[in-house]
């Protein structure tokens, strides 16, 4: 690595690398750049009035057709103008101008948030005596903010409890990238530990890394890459034994696993019923079928949750989330989703997505060139190949309109099954089989495809260069 870095300092090499990086960034942005031609960069001299709505409708018509074709992304089933979609849109619109920061004014939204938190906590062990009946929490803008808050609260709690001033946290390499953000934001040293052969968090390896500065360990139920539930009970025992915090990422599983267990699926313990779990993040905007921008962070008790209280010239101020002002419309939409569906509604939706997931798993197993990564516990199915380039397969699938997720270590792709896939599972499997055969018959990069970039990114030994590529991509995006 030192030799590689020193070579990059040579002017000729540095210029060559910069030129090659630009090619990669341009390729990554090729699709989005063409759609930004003629984009607005200044306020119009005269406003468009209600005509802006027609412009927005035209813009939306030019978006990609996502219905049934995306991994995750949109979790509500059916048509965007009907049924649950329509209900959520109306609920959000009704409270679009509210803000729970003004709790004396928008009392209904404040109550909705408290009830969404309470209903979610009840699903995740909050009613069991062993949890102590003190579970509390708040709604956030998404899974990342929920994780950020859990990490910050853990840091502050462990500083007060043990006097830790140089905090460290330990996570499996399958844990979400939000923990990297949290580590940078809150000055926490981060240890990413390789998963075991089953792609589960390696409890023994995590234990070996625990030291006097450890504040937090993490498990996922399930993990985003491969859809596998980490050994939450074992991690809970570990955290409790060392007197440290343990966060469970239920952003994907929070509104599936309780119902899957009720349906008889062999779901291992994953929530506050597990001794040692101190916080949980769960997205309502995924399988909770709420509007985008709704998640929840839950804490075992009020001692762990840390709120910001200040006395400034503007008056007394208290806030439990990163944002001060928050969109009441989204809170209302989440409340409407949960109240409209009820327990039975979520049960039936879980039955549907679990059955589609099993159908897709079975279909992939019947494609001899592919293998499934690990043993998926829920609705994410990751698959790779030792015979064909899986990223070339992904490029072919993209040309057929599918939007899947490319993964690394191992090179693979996954589909996160939603209600949108109920009617297209057979189409997905046929297109996947055809794509595999096309790559097998004519291997090599697809014109306009990203396989060479994804494949190279996983093999470049200089990880700093990969980070620089991503930063350059972002800097040229907005």
Short mmCIF file of C-alpha atoms in Angstrom, two decimals:
data_model
loop_
_atom_site.label_atom_id
_atom_site.label_comp_id
_atom_site.label_asym_id
_atom_site.label_seq_id
_atom_site.Cartn_x
_atom_site.Cartn_y
_atom_site.Cartn_z
CA UNK A 1 0.00 0.00 0.00
CA UNK A 2 2.85 2.41 0.81
CA UNK A 3 4.43 1.69 -2.60
CA UNK A 4 1.11 2.36 -4.35
CA UNK A 5 0.65 5.62 -2.46
CA UNK A 6 4.20 6.80 -3.17
CA UNK A 7 3.76 6.06 -6.89
CA UNK A 8 0.68 8.26 -6.89
CA UNK A 9 2.87 11.22 -5.85
CA UNK A 10 4.87 11.04 -9.10
CA UNK A 11 3.45 13.82 -11.37
CA UNK A 12 3.01 11.62 -14.45
CA UNK A 13 1.32 8.87 -12.47
CA UNK A 14 -0.84 11.37 -10.58
CA UNK A 15 -2.06 12.96 -13.83
CA UNK A 16 -2.80 9.55 -15.36
CA UNK A 17 -4.79 8.48 -12.28
CA UNK A 18 -6.74 11.75 -12.32
CA UNK A 19 -7.64 11.24 -15.99
CA UNK A 20 -8.75 7.64 -15.38
CA UNK A 21 -10.78 8.70 -12.34
CA UNK A 22 -12.55 11.31 -14.46
CA UNK A 23 -13.49 8.64 -17.01
CA UNK A 24 -15.01 6.49 -14.28
CA UNK A 25 -16.93 9.38 -12.72
CA UNK A 26 -18.22 10.50 -16.13
CA UNK A 27 -19.42 6.96 -16.82
CA UNK A 28 -21.17 6.72 -13.46
CA UNK A 29 -22.89 10.04 -14.12
CA UNK A 30 -23.66 9.52 -17.80
CA UNK A 31 -27.33 8.69 -17.23
CA UNK A 32 -28.10 11.44 -14.73
CA UNK A 33 -26.12 14.17 -16.52
CA UNK A 34 -28.21 13.90 -19.69
CA UNK A 35 -31.35 14.45 -17.61
CA UNK A 36 -29.92 17.61 -16.01
CA UNK A 37 -29.36 19.44 -19.31
CA UNK A 38 -31.29 22.69 -19.17
CA UNK A 39 -31.86 22.37 -15.43
CA UNK A 40 -32.96 25.43 -13.44
CA UNK A 41 -30.18 27.21 -11.55
CA UNK A 42 -31.89 30.53 -10.77
CA UNK A 43 -35.34 31.63 -9.70
CA UNK A 44 -37.60 32.35 -12.68
CA UNK A 45 -38.15 36.07 -13.18
CA UNK A 46 -41.88 35.53 -13.09
CA UNK A 47 -43.36 32.69 -11.09
CA UNK A 48 -45.18 29.85 -12.84
CA UNK A 49 -48.16 29.95 -10.50
CA UNK A 50 -50.32 26.82 -10.58
CA UNK A 51 -48.69 26.01 -13.91
CA UNK A 52 -45.78 24.61 -11.91
CA UNK A 53 -47.96 21.58 -11.15
CA UNK A 54 -48.25 20.71 -14.85
CA UNK A 55 -44.49 21.03 -15.19
CA UNK A 56 -44.02 18.67 -12.25
CA UNK A 57 -46.45 16.17 -13.78
CA UNK A 58 -44.44 16.26 -17.02
CA UNK A 59 -41.20 15.74 -15.10
CA UNK A 60 -42.69 12.82 -13.21
CA UNK A 61 -43.89 11.18 -16.43
CA UNK A 62 -40.27 11.21 -17.62
CA UNK A 63 -39.04 9.34 -14.52
CA UNK A 64 -38.10 5.67 -14.77
CA UNK A 65 -41.02 3.23 -14.67
CA UNK A 66 -40.40 1.69 -11.25
CA UNK A 67 -43.60 -0.29 -10.69
CA UNK A 68 -42.60 -3.85 -9.84
CA UNK A 69 -39.07 -3.41 -11.19
CA UNK A 70 -37.08 -2.13 -8.20
CA UNK A 71 -35.27 -3.88 -5.40
CA UNK A 72 -36.91 -2.36 -2.32
CA UNK A 73 -37.41 1.36 -3.07
CA UNK A 74 -41.23 1.35 -3.10
CA UNK A 75 -42.82 -1.03 -0.60
CA UNK A 76 -46.53 -0.29 -1.04
CA UNK A 77 -48.30 -2.53 -3.53
CA UNK A 78 -50.63 -1.54 -6.32
CA UNK A 79 -51.08 1.67 -8.26
CA UNK A 80 -49.73 5.01 -7.06
CA UNK A 81 -53.11 6.74 -7.43
CA UNK A 82 -55.25 4.16 -5.64
CA UNK A 83 -55.67 2.22 -2.40
CA UNK A 84 -53.03 2.59 0.31
CA UNK A 85 -50.98 4.97 -1.84
CA UNK A 86 -53.92 7.35 -2.09
CA UNK A 87 -54.72 7.09 1.62
CA UNK A 88 -51.16 7.97 2.63
CA UNK A 89 -51.00 10.88 0.20
CA UNK A 90 -54.22 12.34 1.59
CA UNK A 91 -53.06 11.94 5.19
CA UNK A 92 -49.75 13.67 4.43
CA UNK A 93 -51.49 16.47 2.56
CA UNK A 94 -53.92 17.05 5.44
CA UNK A 95 -51.03 17.78 7.83
CA UNK A 96 -48.47 19.11 5.32
CA UNK A 97 -48.01 22.43 7.14
CA UNK A 98 -47.65 21.09 10.67
CA UNK A 99 -44.53 20.82 12.81
CA UNK A 100 -44.34 18.81 16.05
CA UNK A 101 -41.75 21.26 17.39
CA UNK A 102 -44.74 23.48 18.14
CA UNK A 103 -46.37 20.97 20.43
CA UNK A 104 -48.80 23.49 21.88
CA UNK A 105 -50.20 24.21 18.41
CA UNK A 106 -50.10 20.91 16.51
CA UNK A 107 -51.29 18.68 19.32
CA UNK A 108 -52.72 15.98 17.06
CA UNK A 109 -49.38 15.43 15.28
CA UNK A 110 -47.55 15.30 18.61
CA UNK A 111 -50.00 12.62 19.74
CA UNK A 112 -49.61 10.73 16.46
CA UNK A 113 -45.85 10.52 16.97
CA UNK A 114 -46.24 9.23 20.52
CA UNK A 115 -48.74 6.62 19.35
CA UNK A 116 -46.59 5.48 16.41
CA UNK A 117 -43.67 5.02 18.81
CA UNK A 118 -45.84 3.17 21.35
CA UNK A 119 -47.40 0.84 18.76
CA UNK A 120 -43.99 0.02 17.31
CA UNK A 121 -42.48 -0.60 20.74
CA UNK A 122 -45.36 -2.98 21.52
CA UNK A 123 -44.50 -5.00 18.40
CA UNK A 124 -40.85 -5.24 19.47
CA UNK A 125 -41.11 -6.57 23.01
CA UNK A 126 -42.28 -3.42 24.74
CA UNK A 127 -45.20 -5.15 26.45
CA UNK A 128 -43.09 -7.89 28.02
CA UNK A 129 -42.32 -7.57 31.73
CA UNK A 130 -38.63 -8.30 31.20
CA UNK A 131 -38.22 -5.01 29.26
CA UNK A 132 -39.18 -2.96 32.30
CA UNK A 133 -41.97 -1.02 30.62
CA UNK A 134 -39.79 2.05 30.06
CA UNK A 135 -39.17 1.82 26.31
CA UNK A 136 -39.22 5.27 24.74
CA UNK A 137 -38.29 6.80 21.41
CA UNK A 138 -38.96 9.23 18.61
CA UNK A 139 -39.71 9.38 14.92
CA UNK A 140 -36.86 10.36 12.61
CA UNK A 141 -36.26 11.13 8.94
CA UNK A 142 -35.03 7.63 8.12
CA UNK A 143 -32.91 4.69 9.19
CA UNK A 144 -29.68 6.66 9.05
CA UNK A 145 -30.91 9.30 11.50
CA UNK A 146 -32.30 6.57 13.77
CA UNK A 147 -28.89 4.89 13.82
CA UNK A 148 -27.07 8.19 14.34
CA UNK A 149 -29.23 8.97 17.35
CA UNK A 150 -28.77 5.51 18.82
CA UNK A 151 -24.99 5.75 18.46
CA UNK A 152 -24.82 9.26 19.93
CA UNK A 153 -27.06 8.28 22.85
CA UNK A 154 -24.90 5.22 23.48
CA UNK A 155 -21.76 7.35 23.44
CA UNK A 156 -23.20 9.86 25.89
CA UNK A 157 -24.67 7.17 28.14
CA UNK A 158 -21.38 5.27 28.34
CA UNK A 159 -19.48 8.47 29.08
CA UNK A 160 -21.80 9.13 32.01
CA UNK A 161 -21.78 5.49 33.15
CA UNK A 162 -18.12 4.58 32.72
CA UNK A 163 -16.35 7.85 32.00
CA UNK A 164 -15.33 6.74 28.49
CA UNK A 165 -13.86 9.71 26.61
CA UNK A 166 -12.26 7.87 23.67
CA UNK A 167 -15.24 5.80 22.54
CA UNK A 168 -15.07 2.82 20.19
CA UNK A 169 -17.81 0.73 18.59
CA UNK A 170 -17.66 -2.70 16.98
CA UNK A 171 -19.84 -3.71 14.05
CA UNK A 172 -19.97 -6.59 11.54
CA UNK A 173 -18.85 -5.65 8.03
CA UNK A 174 -22.43 -6.37 6.92
CA UNK A 175 -23.76 -3.52 9.11
CA UNK A 176 -25.17 -0.45 7.40
CA UNK A 177 -22.92 2.39 6.26
CA UNK A 178 -24.80 4.73 8.61
CA UNK A 179 -22.43 3.56 11.36
CA UNK A 180 -19.51 4.98 9.39
CA UNK A 181 -21.33 8.31 9.31
CA UNK A 182 -21.97 8.10 13.04
CA UNK A 183 -18.31 7.33 13.75
CA UNK A 184 -17.20 10.40 11.78
CA UNK A 185 -19.89 12.71 13.15
CA UNK A 186 -19.41 11.77 16.80
CA UNK A 187 -15.66 11.07 16.87
CA UNK A 188 -15.95 7.35 17.62
CA UNK A 189 -13.36 4.80 16.58
CA UNK A 190 -15.01 2.18 14.39
CA UNK A 191 -14.05 -1.49 14.15
CA UNK A 192 -15.59 -3.42 11.24
CA UNK A 193 -15.30 -7.16 11.85
CA UNK A 194 -15.55 -9.72 9.01
CA UNK A 195 -18.65 -11.91 9.12
CA UNK A 196 -18.37 -15.67 9.50
CA UNK A 197 -18.81 -18.32 6.79
CA UNK A 198 -22.59 -18.06 7.12
CA UNK A 199 -22.37 -14.26 6.64
CA UNK A 200 -23.45 -13.72 10.25
CA UNK A 201 -21.87 -11.39 12.80
CA UNK A 202 -18.91 -13.26 14.27
CA UNK A 203 -19.60 -13.10 18.01
CA UNK A 204 -16.21 -14.54 19.01
CA UNK A 205 -14.31 -12.05 16.84
CA UNK A 206 -16.38 -9.16 18.18
CA UNK A 207 -15.69 -10.28 21.75
CA UNK A 208 -11.95 -10.27 21.09
CA UNK A 209 -12.13 -6.60 20.07
CA UNK A 210 -13.98 -5.36 23.15
CA UNK A 211 -11.80 -3.18 25.38
CA UNK A 212 -12.13 -0.51 28.07
CA UNK A 213 -13.20 2.09 25.48
CA UNK A 214 -15.93 0.02 23.82
CA UNK A 215 -19.30 1.70 24.11
CA UNK A 216 -21.41 -0.22 21.60
CA UNK A 217 -21.77 -3.37 19.53
CA UNK A 218 -24.25 -3.82 16.70
CA UNK A 219 -26.39 -6.54 15.14
CA UNK A 220 -28.86 -6.47 12.25
CA UNK A 221 -32.16 -8.26 11.81
CA UNK A 222 -31.71 -8.73 8.97
CA UNK A 223 -28.56 -7.22 7.45
CA UNK A 224 -29.10 -5.17 4.30
CA UNK A 225 -26.62 -6.99 2.01
CA UNK A 226 -27.75 -10.61 2.39
CA UNK A 227 -30.99 -10.54 4.38
CA UNK A 228 -29.61 -12.66 7.21
CA UNK A 229 -30.41 -12.15 10.90
CA UNK A 230 -27.34 -11.82 13.11
CA UNK A 231 -27.17 -13.90 16.35
CA UNK A 232 -28.95 -11.25 18.42
CA UNK A 233 -29.24 -13.34 21.59
CA UNK A 234 -25.52 -14.12 21.67
CA UNK A 235 -24.62 -10.50 21.00
CA UNK A 236 -27.02 -9.42 23.73
CA UNK A 237 -25.35 -11.74 26.23
CA UNK A 238 -22.00 -10.35 25.20
CA UNK A 239 -23.08 -6.72 25.61
CA UNK A 240 -24.79 -7.36 28.94
CA UNK A 241 -21.78 -9.24 30.28
CA UNK A 242 -19.41 -6.39 29.44
CA UNK A 243 -21.85 -3.68 30.52
CA UNK A 244 -21.92 -1.96 27.12
CA UNK A 245 -24.68 -0.86 24.76
CA UNK A 246 -26.11 -3.07 22.02
CA UNK A 247 -28.04 -1.64 19.07
CA UNK A 248 -30.21 -3.80 16.82
CA UNK A 249 -30.84 -2.52 13.30
CA UNK A 250 -34.43 -3.52 12.50
CA UNK A 251 -34.86 -0.94 9.76
CA UNK A 252 -35.80 -3.69 7.32
CA UNK A 253 -37.19 -6.30 9.68
CA UNK A 254 -39.20 -4.29 12.19
CA UNK A 255 -42.51 -4.57 10.38
CA UNK A 256 -41.94 -8.08 9.03
CA UNK A 257 -40.30 -10.28 11.67
CA UNK A 258 -43.00 -9.97 14.39
CA UNK A 259 -45.63 -11.01 11.84
CA UNK A 260 -43.46 -13.67 10.18
CA UNK A 261 -43.04 -15.29 13.59
CA UNK A 262 -46.82 -15.19 14.07
CA UNK A 263 -47.18 -16.95 10.71
CA UNK A 264 -44.93 -19.76 11.90
CA UNK A 265 -41.62 -18.86 10.29
CA UNK A 266 -38.59 -19.87 12.43
CA UNK A 267 -37.54 -16.36 13.45
CA UNK A 268 -34.86 -16.18 16.17
CA UNK A 269 -35.15 -13.56 18.98
CA UNK A 270 -34.40 -10.06 17.70
CA UNK A 271 -36.01 -7.33 19.84
CA UNK A 272 -36.16 -5.88 23.37
CA UNK A 273 -37.12 -9.30 24.72
CA UNK A 274 -33.41 -10.08 24.33
CA UNK A 275 -31.43 -9.17 27.42
CA UNK A 276 -28.74 -6.64 26.59
CA UNK A 277 -30.49 -4.83 23.73
CA UNK A 278 -30.39 -1.12 24.57
CA UNK A 279 -31.71 0.47 21.36
CA UNK A 280 -33.46 -0.42 18.11
CA UNK A 281 -33.94 1.37 14.79
CA UNK A 282 -36.93 0.51 12.60
CA UNK A 283 -38.13 2.11 9.38
CA UNK A 284 -41.85 2.71 9.03
CA UNK A 285 -41.33 3.81 5.42
CA UNK A 286 -40.28 0.32 4.36
CA UNK A 287 -42.53 -2.59 5.31
CA UNK A 288 -44.54 -0.31 7.62
CA UNK A 289 -45.86 1.12 4.32
CA UNK A 290 -45.64 4.71 5.53
CA UNK A 291 -44.50 7.72 3.47
CA UNK A 292 -40.80 8.14 2.72
CA UNK A 293 -38.90 9.87 5.49
CA UNK A 294 -40.35 8.01 8.47
CA UNK A 295 -38.31 5.87 10.84
CA UNK A 296 -38.21 5.26 14.60
CA UNK A 297 -35.44 4.98 17.15
CA UNK A 298 -36.35 3.17 20.36
CA UNK A 299 -34.43 3.05 23.64
CA UNK A 300 -34.80 0.55 26.47
CA UNK A 301 -35.24 3.39 28.96
CA UNK A 302 -35.02 7.14 29.41
CA UNK A 303 -31.51 6.93 30.87
CA UNK A 304 -30.17 5.80 27.50
CA UNK A 305 -32.10 8.32 25.41
CA UNK A 306 -30.30 11.65 25.44
CA UNK A 307 -32.09 14.86 24.49
CA UNK A 308 -30.62 18.26 23.77
CA UNK A 309 -31.69 20.91 26.26
CA UNK A 310 -30.41 24.46 25.95
CA UNK A 311 -31.09 27.86 27.46
CA UNK A 312 -30.51 30.53 24.84
CA UNK A 313 -31.89 33.99 24.13
CA UNK A 314 -34.66 32.38 22.09
CA UNK A 315 -36.02 30.65 25.20
CA UNK A 316 -35.92 27.16 26.66
CA UNK A 317 -35.34 24.51 23.98
CA UNK A 318 -35.51 20.73 24.06
CA UNK A 319 -35.13 18.38 21.10
CA UNK A 320 -34.68 14.58 21.04
CA UNK A 321 -33.77 14.34 17.32
CA UNK A 322 -31.18 15.82 14.97
CA UNK A 323 -33.77 18.00 13.28
CA UNK A 324 -35.61 20.65 15.25
CA UNK A 325 -38.49 21.35 12.89
CA UNK A 326 -39.89 18.15 11.42
CA UNK A 327 -42.60 17.51 8.80
CA UNK A 328 -45.83 16.72 10.62
CA UNK A 329 -47.33 15.43 7.38
CA UNK A 330 -44.96 12.45 7.38
CA UNK A 331 -45.77 11.65 11.01
CA UNK A 332 -49.47 11.79 10.17
CA UNK A 333 -48.87 9.55 7.16
CA UNK A 334 -47.09 6.95 9.31
CA UNK A 335 -49.91 7.01 11.88
CA UNK A 336 -52.48 6.64 9.10
CA UNK A 337 -50.58 3.68 7.62
CA UNK A 338 -50.45 1.81 10.91
CA UNK A 339 -54.02 2.56 11.92
CA UNK A 340 -55.47 1.75 8.50
CA UNK A 341 -53.67 -1.60 8.18
CA UNK A 342 -53.79 -2.82 11.76
CA UNK A 343 -52.23 -6.07 12.95
CA UNK A 344 -54.17 -8.23 10.49
CA UNK A 345 -53.23 -6.03 7.55
CA UNK A 346 -49.54 -6.29 8.33
CA UNK A 347 -49.93 -10.03 8.87
CA UNK A 348 -51.39 -10.53 5.41
CA UNK A 349 -48.80 -8.26 3.78
CA UNK A 350 -46.03 -10.24 5.49
CA UNK A 351 -47.57 -13.49 4.30
CA UNK A 352 -47.50 -12.14 0.74
CA UNK A 353 -43.91 -10.84 0.69
CA UNK A 354 -42.53 -13.91 2.46
CA UNK A 355 -44.21 -16.22 -0.06
CA UNK A 356 -42.89 -14.20 -3.01
CA UNK A 357 -39.42 -14.21 -1.44
CA UNK A 358 -39.46 -18.00 -1.09
CA UNK A 359 -40.65 -18.33 -4.68
CA UNK A 360 -37.77 -16.17 -5.92
CA UNK A 361 -35.25 -18.08 -3.78
CA UNK A 362 -36.49 -21.36 -5.24
CA UNK A 363 -36.31 -19.99 -8.78
CA UNK A 364 -32.75 -18.74 -8.34
CA UNK A 365 -31.66 -22.11 -6.98
CA UNK A 366 -32.96 -23.67 -10.19
CA UNK A 367 -30.54 -21.56 -12.26
CA UNK A 368 -27.39 -23.74 -12.10
CA UNK A 369 -24.97 -20.89 -12.79
CA UNK A 370 -26.08 -18.99 -9.68
CA UNK A 371 -25.78 -19.49 -5.93
CA UNK A 372 -27.64 -17.80 -3.09
CA UNK A 373 -25.46 -16.01 -0.55
CA UNK A 374 -26.03 -17.53 2.87
CA UNK A 375 -29.50 -18.51 4.09
CA UNK A 376 -31.87 -15.53 3.79
CA UNK A 377 -34.20 -15.15 6.78
CA UNK A 378 -36.61 -12.65 5.34
CA UNK A 379 -37.25 -10.85 2.07
CA UNK A 380 -33.78 -10.00 0.75
CA UNK A 381 -32.25 -12.55 -1.58
CA UNK A 382 -28.59 -12.06 -2.56
CA UNK A 383 -27.03 -14.19 -5.27
CA UNK A 384 -23.72 -14.54 -7.09
CA UNK A 385 -21.97 -16.82 -9.56
CA UNK A 386 -18.72 -18.69 -9.96
CA UNK A 387 -19.40 -19.19 -13.66
CA UNK A 388 -20.49 -15.84 -15.11
CA UNK A 389 -19.72 -12.23 -14.18
CA UNK A 390 -22.63 -11.35 -11.90
CA UNK A 391 -22.22 -7.63 -12.60
CA UNK A 392 -22.60 -8.28 -16.33
CA UNK A 393 -25.78 -10.17 -15.48
CA UNK A 394 -26.90 -7.12 -13.54
CA UNK A 395 -26.23 -4.90 -16.56
CA UNK A 396 -28.41 -7.13 -18.75
CA UNK A 397 -31.14 -7.05 -16.11
CA UNK A 398 -30.86 -3.25 -16.06
CA UNK A 399 -31.38 -3.17 -19.81
CA UNK A 400 -34.62 -5.09 -19.19
CA UNK A 401 -35.79 -2.41 -16.75
CA UNK A 402 -34.83 -4.03 -13.44
CA UNK A 403 -33.12 -2.01 -10.72
CA UNK A 404 -31.19 -4.35 -8.45
CA UNK A 405 -28.43 -3.72 -5.89
CA UNK A 406 -24.80 -4.58 -6.60
CA UNK A 407 -22.84 -5.92 -3.61
CA UNK A 408 -19.20 -6.67 -2.82
CA UNK A 409 -17.40 -9.25 -0.68
CA UNK A 410 -18.58 -11.48 -2.26
CA UNK A 411 -19.42 -10.01 -5.65
CA UNK A 412 -23.18 -10.43 -5.88
CA UNK A 413 -26.49 -8.66 -6.42
CA UNK A 414 -29.67 -8.74 -4.41
CA UNK A 415 -33.36 -8.13 -4.70
CA UNK A 416 -35.35 -6.81 -1.75
CA UNK A 417 -38.83 -8.24 -2.25
CA UNK A 418 -41.81 -5.94 -1.72
CA UNK A 419 -45.54 -6.03 -2.41
CA UNK A 420 -44.68 -4.58 -5.83
CA UNK A 421 -43.22 -7.96 -6.80
CA UNK A 422 -46.32 -10.09 -6.14
CA UNK A 423 -47.36 -10.11 -9.79
CA UNK A 424 -43.93 -10.03 -11.43
CA UNK A 425 -41.91 -12.74 -9.65
CA UNK A 426 -42.18 -15.10 -12.63
CA UNK A 427 -41.11 -12.30 -15.00
CA UNK A 428 -38.12 -11.54 -12.78
CA UNK A 429 -36.96 -15.17 -12.75
CA UNK A 430 -37.36 -15.52 -16.52
CA UNK A 431 -35.41 -12.32 -17.20
CA UNK A 432 -32.73 -13.40 -14.72
CA UNK A 433 -32.34 -16.82 -16.37
CA UNK A 434 -32.21 -15.23 -19.83
CA UNK A 435 -29.62 -12.68 -18.64
CA UNK A 436 -27.40 -15.41 -17.19
CA UNK A 437 -27.53 -17.33 -20.46
CA UNK A 438 -26.80 -14.19 -22.48
CA UNK A 439 -23.66 -13.47 -20.43
CA UNK A 440 -22.62 -17.11 -20.56
CA UNK A 441 -22.94 -17.14 -24.33
CA UNK A 442 -21.38 -13.70 -24.90
CA UNK A 443 -19.23 -12.78 -21.89
CA UNK A 444 -17.80 -9.29 -21.69
CA UNK A 445 -18.88 -5.78 -20.75
CA UNK A 446 -22.30 -4.64 -21.89
CA UNK A 447 -22.30 -1.41 -23.88
CA UNK A 448 -23.10 1.35 -21.40
CA UNK A 449 -23.02 -1.07 -18.47
CA UNK A 450 -21.29 -0.56 -15.14
CA UNK A 451 -19.95 -4.10 -14.64
CA UNK A 452 -16.29 -3.14 -15.26
CA UNK A 453 -16.53 -0.39 -12.63
CA UNK A 454 -18.24 -2.53 -10.00
CA UNK A 455 -15.89 -5.43 -10.66
CA UNK A 456 -12.78 -3.27 -10.49
CA UNK A 457 -13.94 -1.40 -7.39
CA UNK A 458 -14.03 -4.61 -5.39
CA UNK A 459 -10.50 -5.56 -6.45
CA UNK A 460 -8.61 -2.26 -6.18
CA UNK A 461 -6.12 -2.63 -3.30
CA UNK A 462 -5.92 1.14 -2.81
CA UNK A 463 -9.22 1.75 -0.97
CA UNK A 464 -8.38 5.44 -0.69
CA UNK A 465 -8.73 5.64 -4.45
CA UNK A 466 -12.18 4.06 -4.29
CA UNK A 467 -13.24 6.61 -1.67
CA UNK A 468 -11.91 9.43 -3.85
CA UNK A 469 -13.93 8.14 -6.80
CA UNK A 470 -17.11 8.21 -4.76
CA UNK A 471 -16.37 11.70 -3.42
CA UNK A 472 -15.72 12.95 -6.97
CA UNK A 473 -18.98 11.37 -8.10
CA UNK A 474 -20.91 13.11 -5.32
CA UNK A 475 -19.17 16.46 -5.87
CA UNK A 476 -20.20 16.39 -9.53
CA UNK A 477 -23.76 15.35 -8.77
CA UNK A 478 -24.97 18.36 -6.80
#
